[in-house]
Amino acid sequence: MAEVTYDGATCIYPGAERPAVNALNLPIEDGEFVVMVGPSGCGKTTALRMLAGLEEIDDGSIRIDGKDMVGVPSRDRDIAMVFQNYALYPSKTVGENMGFALKMQGIDKDERARRVREAAKLLDLEEFLDRKPRNLSGGQRQRVAMGRAIVREPKVFCMDEPLSNLDAQLRVSTRTQIAELQRRLHVTTVYVTHDQVEAMTMGDRVAVMRLGQLQQFASPTDLYDRPANVFVASFIGSPAMNRFDGTLTEDGIRLGQALIRPSSKQLQEARGHDQLVVGIRPEHVAVSVSGDLTVKVALVEDLGSDSYIYGSLADEPDSNIIVRSGRDHPRPGEVIKVSVDTSHLHLFDAGTGERVGD
Amino acid sequence: MTSADVAVPAAQTAEPALYTGKRAKRRSNSLTWGIVGWVVGIIFFFPVLWMVLTSFKTEAEAYTNTPHIVFSPTLSQYKAVFSSGLWPYVANSAFATIVSTILVLVLATPCAFALSLRPVKKTRDVLFFFISTKMLPVVAAIIPIYIAARDLHLLDNIFTLVILYTAMNLPIAVWMMRSFFLEVPGELLEAAEMDGAPLRRTVVEVILPIVAPGLAATALICCIFSWNEFFFAVNITATQAATVPVFLVGFISSEGLYFAQLAAAATVATLPVVLAGWIAQRQLVRGLSFGAIK
Amino acid sequence: MTRRRDTRTGGTISRRAFLAGSAGGAALALAGCATGTDQLFSGGGSGTRITVAIVSNSQMEDAISLSYLFEQEHPGIHPDFVSLPENEARAKITADVSTQGGEFDVVMISNYETPMWSANGWLANLQPYINATPGYDAQDFLPQLRATLSHQGDLYSVPFYGESSFLMYRKDLMAKYGITMPDKPTWKQVDQIAETIHSKGLVGICMRGDPGWGENLAPMDTVINSYGGRWFDPQWQAQLTSSEVTHAVSDYVSLVQKYGEPGAPAAGFSECATLYSQGDAAMWYDATSAVSTIEDPASSKVAGKNGYAWAPTQDGRPSGWLYTWSLAIPKTCQHKQAAWDFISWMTSKSYIKTVGEKLGWSHVPPGSRFSSYQIPQYKKLSSVYGPLTLQSINATNSAHPCLQPVPYTGVQFLDIPEFQDLGTNVSEQFSAAIAGSQSVPSALSQAQKYAQAVGQTYRK
């Protein structure tokens, strides 16, 4: 259990045009579950591996419990890693896999066996202790990988997309198990994933990354309710937030033919940013006879509990809009009117993409 | 969901396509290829088969103008072979083969490791240098080697053969072991690293068990090459260190009949290698094709 | 593969390990003299070990199997044998003796090497040893053999067995077809007889066609000599396209092509031996030592049915070749007396008696000593071919092999070091001519080029 601090940490591959991780600042608290999320190539895995010691820290530093880790080899960092492909030793049994690190530390056989059994109990692996990895299912292997990390009782857990090789159903159940486990063990965990659902459900705080740069580091709620820029806004939330180009006018924001009226506070904060990107989540757009926007429906996804209407603004056929609706929904091809909940408008400067206002 | 038609399509009631059309063609194709495979196999194996058959004939039988496949077998040739003092030669061959193979493995494994999992700038050049040593025919080097051995008083010395065979097999072993090392997933090494294993233990506990079939295949290949090696053996050894191939060739007589006895001696000489190959054939096939698949 | 710029230094080998490794390596290097696993695991015996390099023919194999008797007589000497086929043995022995390697104490050479090597000073003079060995009776050796193995009057190697060439034929087939074989046939007569036999569906005559200076060139050379041809004139101008040589080679080639064995271009001694002893050929012109194969009932179907005639000639002069496997001691030998003890045992009269008694009289090494043919059992056994063997050997003239004067010695070879190469190259041309892939004139003109190249080096 320890604090982890990324302090301007940079990693650049030789010959690359831009750094893989560019001056990352992440103050992680003791016992916190931090998720790093972003599209491929955003640098999240690299950042994780910098912490684990598998990538060089070219500039800045990473501190664990206040101690600078630059130049410190992995084995001295007291970090346990769960790999995406589990990296189990194929010639060793589950028990030997889990006990390997302890063996390297010189811990005697009985103590090793005890700790392995404990971890096995936690992960429901007791009956598999004598099996080899090739005789295990994907989910069981994943648990062994976790067990291997747990047994070490390290300061930090690093997890590199550990769920991505599981089938959808297993993913959901394992997700909750991991979160529960972390809460129980209270070990600082840095978790990398490309799946924003995992990020939102598991993390205490989430770091959204893009092209090596940190976009926003906040709790899932904050990310959802107050995304710091257009990228975060469109990355977090499924289906994605609707985004329109808008122009600031005296009394509102012009979206094509329509005029949206945000609160006067919001309008005031938007002063000075004439071109805006207006964001509104599908659940804050509703089918309404008296709505401001006209939408031509392209297709409807009926999910049982509710439905999502995909369409475009009538006067801008190239635009996209998603509207949440209920069981009773329009048909494809219809033209409907929708209203916008102006209390949930997100405004972003069209040039910088940064959030405008609160 | 759209409701489906209830009527059964007409095609389902027709003759199943198993014996006609594409599937039948595939079956007859595989039969043809099977026959071709057998024919080719027999053609390649035939000389060996003939050698074994001949070893059970008398000399007169072995030289008949129209070769006989049916004959009354005799063990007299084998008796002659075993009473002609072949055991010292077998001991020499075994010693040279085993010791040189052990040396090769001990040297090639760390070398291959360095060239695969810890590559340096000059890796490609080093690899090319290794394989280039096999491009020179042995005959071109025999004179300087002979003279050097003579001046160092290393002629007719089993250790000279050990050194020569080690040098001869090392490039092959490095190349083979390297391809096996490349099969080891990089993540495993990282996991071992994170688990606190120093390099030596990573190699011994993690990597070696994975490349073990590769090691077996490499060892077997080296054994085969060393066991069968003739040119160095005949030139460098005389009486003390002569190996089985040299012993074999002593059965060839310029004036006289020798086919049957030679066949018996040759069969005995190839037996150890064939046996080793038979025992390790699964490892061998796996090891030799492992690298080729990726 | 993860990119990894290693911050740690590569593992440095510990000092101790390095020193241990070098010490081990040095120990290996000092392993020194001849070491086989025998020595490694059991330690050598006491006494003198001598290394004997011989050719793996049956008569030599017999000597190896009887060598325990030698050790009984000489308990302090232990011979180790290196037995290889002719080509490999020759290569190994030549490599050792010419580089003064000292690997061997006794070497089996022939009347090809002895004159050259004794002149080079590579061999020990055996005459003093012979003189000091009572009862050895070097005069018992056939005089022609003694002549070719001597240098300046002293013997530098002693014969183990000798041979010339003669014509072997099936008496029963000749009788069946009413053919009389003259005692000294000409090649023309042989041609006619072969034609007759051939018309009855058998192979008329077996003659070597296999390339090699000791294979097809041996009989071919005797034919060339007999037709009056020669390889070089006294000024070392090559004569291979002369009319005599062309005539000789053409006749040989056409005889083999018309009435010879199938597969002649690849037929060497063993192939002809097989064919003839299986009863498929009526005549065979080859070494006198072939009797060991064709007269051995265990391997030959025609044992006892054979007649023997002098080697066929063209001009009436005896044309048989002269060859002997002999034993010599390289100058570098450290145990010359022990080596001589072995050699004298293996070439002595008593050895011949021992071989006959213990292994059978057909195993007696032929054509070396007069006295062999006086032993009653062997005289009886060899009555059909023995006298002719001796006469053929005695009739050879190694010093003046050709009708016209020549600058070289040797009947079926030229006693020059280049002959192994030259002879093999020329013999390949002849083999191609027999196969029909070359005409005789073109084969000869190519051979002439080879010979000219060699002759040039001698002209300087």
Short mmCIF file of C-alpha atoms in Angstrom, two decimals, chain B:
data_model
loop_
_atom_site.label_atom_id
_atom_site.label_comp_id
_atom_site.label_asym_id
_atom_site.label_seq_id
_atom_site.Cartn_x
_atom_site.Cartn_y
_atom_site.Cartn_z
CA MET B 1 -37.84 -11.85 -35.71
CA THR B 2 -39.57 -12.66 -38.95
CA SER B 3 -41.57 -15.83 -39.00
CA ALA B 4 -40.04 -18.55 -41.10
CA ASP B 5 -41.69 -20.50 -43.80
CA VAL B 6 -42.79 -23.89 -42.65
CA ALA B 7 -42.27 -25.71 -45.92
CA VAL B 8 -39.07 -27.78 -46.00
CA PRO B 9 -36.86 -26.76 -48.89
CA ALA B 10 -36.78 -29.33 -51.64
CA ALA B 11 -32.99 -29.60 -51.58
CA GLN B 12 -33.02 -31.32 -48.23
CA THR B 13 -34.75 -34.37 -49.58
CA ALA B 14 -32.18 -34.91 -52.34
CA GLU B 15 -29.16 -37.21 -52.18
CA PRO B 16 -26.65 -35.93 -49.56
CA ALA B 17 -23.65 -34.30 -51.13
CA LEU B 18 -21.18 -36.56 -49.34
CA TYR B 19 -20.38 -38.80 -52.28
CA THR B 20 -20.72 -36.40 -55.10
CA GLY B 21 -19.43 -33.03 -55.95
CA LYS B 22 -16.78 -31.11 -54.07
CA ARG B 23 -16.49 -33.31 -51.02
CA ALA B 24 -15.96 -36.42 -53.13
CA LYS B 25 -13.32 -34.66 -55.12
CA ARG B 26 -11.53 -33.70 -51.92
CA ARG B 27 -11.64 -37.31 -50.71
CA SER B 28 -10.23 -38.76 -53.89
CA ASN B 29 -7.62 -36.02 -53.92
CA SER B 30 -6.43 -36.96 -50.47
CA LEU B 31 -6.33 -40.61 -51.53
CA THR B 32 -4.17 -39.74 -54.52
CA TRP B 33 -1.85 -37.68 -52.38
CA GLY B 34 -1.72 -40.51 -49.88
CA ILE B 35 -0.55 -42.88 -52.55
CA VAL B 36 1.97 -40.38 -53.84
CA GLY B 37 3.24 -39.94 -50.32
CA TRP B 38 3.67 -43.66 -49.84
CA VAL B 39 5.44 -44.08 -53.16
CA VAL B 40 7.85 -41.25 -52.43
CA GLY B 41 8.45 -42.58 -48.95
CA ILE B 42 9.21 -46.05 -50.20
CA ILE B 43 11.56 -44.73 -52.87
CA PHE B 44 13.51 -42.78 -50.29
CA PHE B 45 13.53 -45.62 -47.80
CA PHE B 46 14.37 -48.32 -50.32
CA PRO B 47 18.19 -48.06 -50.16
CA VAL B 48 18.06 -48.44 -46.39
CA LEU B 49 15.71 -51.38 -46.72
CA TRP B 50 18.01 -52.96 -49.28
CA MET B 51 20.99 -52.46 -47.02
CA VAL B 52 19.25 -54.24 -44.15
CA LEU B 53 18.14 -57.07 -46.45
CA THR B 54 21.64 -57.48 -47.83
CA SER B 55 23.08 -57.71 -44.35
CA PHE B 56 21.32 -61.02 -43.90
CA LYS B 57 22.69 -62.53 -47.09
CA THR B 58 25.86 -64.44 -47.78
CA GLU B 59 28.40 -62.66 -49.97
CA ALA B 60 27.54 -64.81 -52.95
CA GLU B 61 23.86 -64.03 -52.48
CA ALA B 62 24.59 -60.35 -52.21
CA TYR B 63 26.27 -60.26 -55.60
CA THR B 64 23.73 -62.12 -57.73
CA ASN B 65 23.15 -60.43 -61.03
CA THR B 66 19.41 -60.26 -60.60
CA PRO B 67 18.99 -59.12 -57.01
CA HIS B 68 17.09 -61.54 -54.83
CA ILE B 69 14.40 -60.33 -52.48
CA VAL B 70 13.62 -63.77 -51.20
CA PHE B 71 16.52 -65.76 -49.84
CA SER B 72 17.50 -67.80 -46.83
CA PRO B 73 18.79 -65.38 -44.23
CA THR B 74 21.94 -65.86 -42.23
CA LEU B 75 23.41 -64.13 -39.23
CA SER B 76 26.99 -64.89 -40.23
CA GLN B 77 27.67 -61.35 -41.37
CA TYR B 78 26.58 -59.91 -38.07
CA LYS B 79 28.69 -62.44 -36.23
CA ALA B 80 31.65 -61.35 -38.31
CA VAL B 81 30.97 -57.69 -37.61
CA PHE B 82 30.69 -58.13 -33.87
CA SER B 83 33.85 -60.20 -33.73
CA SER B 84 35.86 -57.67 -35.70
CA GLY B 85 36.53 -55.43 -32.77
CA LEU B 86 33.96 -52.71 -33.32
CA TRP B 87 33.48 -51.75 -29.68
CA PRO B 88 36.45 -49.39 -29.37
CA TYR B 89 35.18 -47.54 -32.42
CA VAL B 90 31.70 -47.33 -30.95
CA ALA B 91 33.15 -46.06 -27.69
CA ASN B 92 35.10 -43.40 -29.55
CA SER B 93 32.09 -42.34 -31.57
CA ALA B 94 29.90 -42.23 -28.49
CA PHE B 95 32.45 -40.19 -26.57
CA ALA B 96 33.00 -37.70 -29.35
CA THR B 97 29.29 -37.38 -30.06
CA ILE B 98 28.11 -37.00 -26.49
CA VAL B 99 30.83 -34.70 -25.27
CA SER B 100 30.69 -32.47 -28.32
CA THR B 101 26.90 -32.27 -28.12
CA ILE B 102 27.01 -31.30 -24.46
CA LEU B 103 29.60 -28.64 -25.23
CA VAL B 104 27.52 -27.36 -28.11
CA LEU B 105 24.41 -27.04 -25.96
CA VAL B 106 26.29 -25.34 -23.15
CA LEU B 107 27.79 -22.82 -25.56
CA ALA B 108 24.93 -22.35 -27.98
CA THR B 109 22.17 -21.77 -25.47
CA PRO B 110 23.50 -18.57 -23.92
CA CYS B 111 24.64 -17.40 -27.33
CA ALA B 112 21.22 -17.98 -28.85
CA PHE B 113 19.64 -16.33 -25.84
CA ALA B 114 21.76 -13.27 -26.37
CA LEU B 115 20.88 -13.18 -30.04
CA SER B 116 17.15 -13.49 -29.53
CA LEU B 117 15.91 -12.15 -26.26
CA ARG B 118 18.58 -9.56 -25.70
CA PRO B 119 19.42 -8.47 -29.23
CA VAL B 120 22.28 -6.09 -29.77
CA LYS B 121 23.06 -3.85 -32.71
CA LYS B 122 25.20 -6.37 -34.52
CA THR B 123 22.86 -9.32 -34.13
CA ARG B 124 22.21 -9.80 -37.82
CA ASP B 125 25.90 -9.63 -38.64
CA VAL B 126 26.76 -12.15 -35.95
CA LEU B 127 24.09 -14.54 -37.19
CA PHE B 128 25.28 -14.22 -40.74
CA PHE B 129 28.84 -14.87 -39.67
CA PHE B 130 27.73 -18.03 -37.93
CA ILE B 131 25.94 -19.39 -40.94
CA SER B 132 28.73 -18.33 -43.28
CA THR B 133 31.10 -20.74 -41.59
CA LYS B 134 28.98 -23.55 -42.95
CA MET B 135 29.39 -22.26 -46.48
CA LEU B 136 33.02 -23.32 -46.68
CA PRO B 137 33.38 -26.97 -47.69
CA VAL B 138 35.31 -28.93 -45.09
CA VAL B 139 37.73 -30.10 -47.75
CA ALA B 140 39.05 -26.57 -48.17
CA ALA B 141 40.04 -26.39 -44.54
CA ILE B 142 41.46 -29.86 -44.01
CA ILE B 143 45.07 -29.09 -44.90
CA PRO B 144 45.61 -26.30 -42.37
CA ILE B 145 43.64 -28.24 -39.76
CA TYR B 146 45.71 -31.36 -40.37
CA ILE B 147 48.98 -29.50 -40.16
CA ALA B 148 47.90 -27.64 -37.04
CA ALA B 149 46.80 -30.89 -35.41
CA ARG B 150 50.03 -32.55 -36.35
CA ASP B 151 52.19 -29.77 -34.98
CA LEU B 152 50.23 -29.66 -31.75
CA HIS B 153 50.55 -33.45 -31.46
CA LEU B 154 46.79 -33.70 -31.48
CA LEU B 155 46.52 -36.22 -34.28
CA ASP B 156 44.69 -39.44 -33.47
CA ASN B 157 43.26 -37.81 -30.37
CA ILE B 158 39.62 -38.12 -29.46
CA PHE B 159 39.59 -34.62 -28.01
CA THR B 160 40.58 -33.19 -31.35
CA LEU B 161 37.45 -34.71 -32.79
CA VAL B 162 35.43 -33.32 -29.90
CA ILE B 163 36.71 -29.83 -30.62
CA LEU B 164 36.14 -30.16 -34.37
CA TYR B 165 32.63 -31.52 -33.95
CA THR B 166 31.74 -28.81 -31.46
CA ALA B 167 32.90 -26.17 -33.90
CA MET B 168 31.10 -27.90 -36.74
CA ASN B 169 27.74 -28.06 -34.96
CA LEU B 170 27.81 -24.77 -33.09
CA PRO B 171 26.43 -22.55 -35.88
CA ILE B 172 23.53 -24.90 -36.54
CA ALA B 173 22.77 -25.15 -32.85
CA VAL B 174 22.84 -21.38 -32.41
CA TRP B 175 20.45 -20.85 -35.29
CA MET B 176 18.09 -23.55 -34.13
CA MET B 177 18.10 -22.53 -30.47
CA ARG B 178 17.58 -18.95 -31.45
CA SER B 179 14.43 -19.76 -33.34
CA PHE B 180 13.14 -21.60 -30.29
CA PHE B 181 13.98 -18.74 -28.01
CA LEU B 182 12.09 -16.40 -30.28
CA GLU B 183 9.01 -18.48 -29.59
CA VAL B 184 9.08 -17.63 -25.92
CA PRO B 185 6.50 -14.90 -25.29
CA GLY B 186 8.13 -11.71 -24.15
CA GLU B 187 5.50 -11.30 -21.49
CA LEU B 188 6.80 -14.33 -19.63
CA LEU B 189 10.15 -12.71 -19.25
CA GLU B 190 8.52 -9.55 -17.99
CA ALA B 191 6.45 -11.53 -15.54
CA ALA B 192 9.57 -13.26 -14.26
CA GLU B 193 11.24 -9.89 -14.03
CA MET B 194 8.40 -8.54 -11.96
CA ASP B 195 8.48 -11.63 -9.79
CA GLY B 196 12.00 -10.75 -8.88
CA ALA B 197 13.81 -13.50 -10.74
CA PRO B 198 17.43 -12.75 -11.64
CA LEU B 199 18.48 -13.62 -15.20
CA ARG B 200 19.92 -16.99 -14.32
CA ARG B 201 16.77 -18.20 -12.61
CA THR B 202 14.56 -16.80 -15.32
CA VAL B 203 16.48 -18.84 -17.85
CA VAL B 204 16.53 -22.01 -15.80
CA GLU B 205 13.02 -21.99 -14.38
CA VAL B 206 11.00 -20.20 -17.00
CA ILE B 207 12.67 -20.34 -20.38
CA LEU B 208 14.36 -23.70 -20.46
CA PRO B 209 11.21 -25.71 -19.75
CA ILE B 210 9.54 -23.99 -22.68
CA VAL B 211 12.39 -24.53 -25.12
CA ALA B 212 13.10 -28.05 -23.86
CA PRO B 213 11.72 -29.72 -27.01
CA GLY B 214 13.86 -27.36 -29.02
CA LEU B 215 16.88 -28.30 -26.97
CA ALA B 216 16.13 -31.98 -27.54
CA ALA B 217 15.77 -31.46 -31.27
CA THR B 218 19.01 -29.49 -31.43
CA ALA B 219 20.85 -32.08 -29.38
CA LEU B 220 19.58 -34.85 -31.62
CA ILE B 221 20.62 -33.04 -34.79
CA CYS B 222 24.07 -32.46 -33.36
CA CYS B 223 24.33 -36.09 -32.34
CA ILE B 224 23.38 -37.24 -35.82
CA PHE B 225 25.91 -34.97 -37.51
CA SER B 226 28.69 -35.93 -35.13
CA TRP B 227 27.98 -39.64 -35.28
CA ASN B 228 27.95 -39.70 -39.08
CA GLU B 229 30.91 -37.41 -39.62
CA PHE B 230 33.53 -39.12 -41.74
CA PHE B 231 35.91 -36.65 -43.31
CA PHE B 232 37.57 -35.29 -40.18
CA ALA B 233 37.52 -38.70 -38.56
CA VAL B 234 39.36 -40.43 -41.37
CA ASN B 235 41.95 -37.70 -41.74
CA ILE B 236 42.60 -36.83 -38.13
CA THR B 237 42.42 -40.23 -36.47
CA ALA B 238 44.40 -43.40 -36.96
CA THR B 239 44.13 -46.22 -34.47
CA GLN B 240 43.26 -44.79 -31.07
CA ALA B 241 40.55 -42.33 -31.84
CA ALA B 242 38.94 -43.84 -34.95
CA THR B 243 35.17 -43.64 -35.00
CA VAL B 244 32.43 -45.85 -36.37
CA PRO B 245 32.33 -44.38 -39.92
CA VAL B 246 36.05 -45.07 -40.27
CA PHE B 247 35.49 -48.59 -39.01
CA LEU B 248 32.73 -49.04 -41.55
CA VAL B 249 34.81 -48.05 -44.49
CA GLY B 250 37.43 -50.62 -43.59
CA PHE B 251 35.02 -53.26 -44.84
CA ILE B 252 35.36 -52.08 -48.40
CA SER B 253 37.84 -54.27 -50.18
CA SER B 254 39.39 -53.45 -53.54
CA GLU B 255 39.81 -57.08 -54.40
CA GLY B 256 37.08 -59.29 -53.07
CA LEU B 257 33.40 -59.42 -52.23
CA TYR B 258 32.22 -57.34 -49.34
CA PHE B 259 28.65 -56.12 -49.86
CA ALA B 260 26.96 -58.31 -47.27
CA GLN B 261 29.45 -57.73 -44.52
CA LEU B 262 29.49 -54.02 -45.22
CA ALA B 263 25.70 -53.95 -45.11
CA ALA B 264 25.72 -55.66 -41.74
CA ALA B 265 28.33 -53.28 -40.38
CA ALA B 266 26.45 -50.29 -41.74
CA THR B 267 23.19 -51.46 -40.19
CA VAL B 268 24.87 -51.82 -36.83
CA ALA B 269 26.48 -48.41 -37.22
CA THR B 270 23.24 -46.62 -37.96
CA LEU B 271 21.25 -48.34 -35.26
CA PRO B 272 22.04 -45.97 -32.37
CA VAL B 273 21.09 -42.89 -34.31
CA VAL B 274 17.93 -44.46 -35.67
CA LEU B 275 16.98 -45.53 -32.17
CA ALA B 276 17.62 -42.09 -30.75
CA GLY B 277 15.59 -40.54 -33.52
CA TRP B 278 12.77 -42.98 -32.96
CA ILE B 279 12.60 -42.27 -29.25
CA ALA B 280 12.75 -38.54 -29.70
CA GLN B 281 10.74 -38.31 -32.90
CA ARG B 282 7.93 -36.32 -31.40
CA GLN B 283 10.35 -33.81 -29.92
CA LEU B 284 12.23 -33.76 -33.18
CA VAL B 285 9.22 -33.06 -35.36
CA ARG B 286 7.88 -30.51 -32.94
CA GLY B 287 11.23 -28.88 -32.51
CA LEU B 288 12.04 -28.74 -36.18
CA SER B 289 8.66 -27.42 -37.27
CA PHE B 290 7.99 -25.24 -34.28
CA GLY B 291 9.94 -22.31 -35.58
CA ALA B 292 8.79 -22.84 -39.12
CA ILE B 293 5.13 -22.28 -38.37
CA LYS B 294 5.40 -18.72 -37.22
#
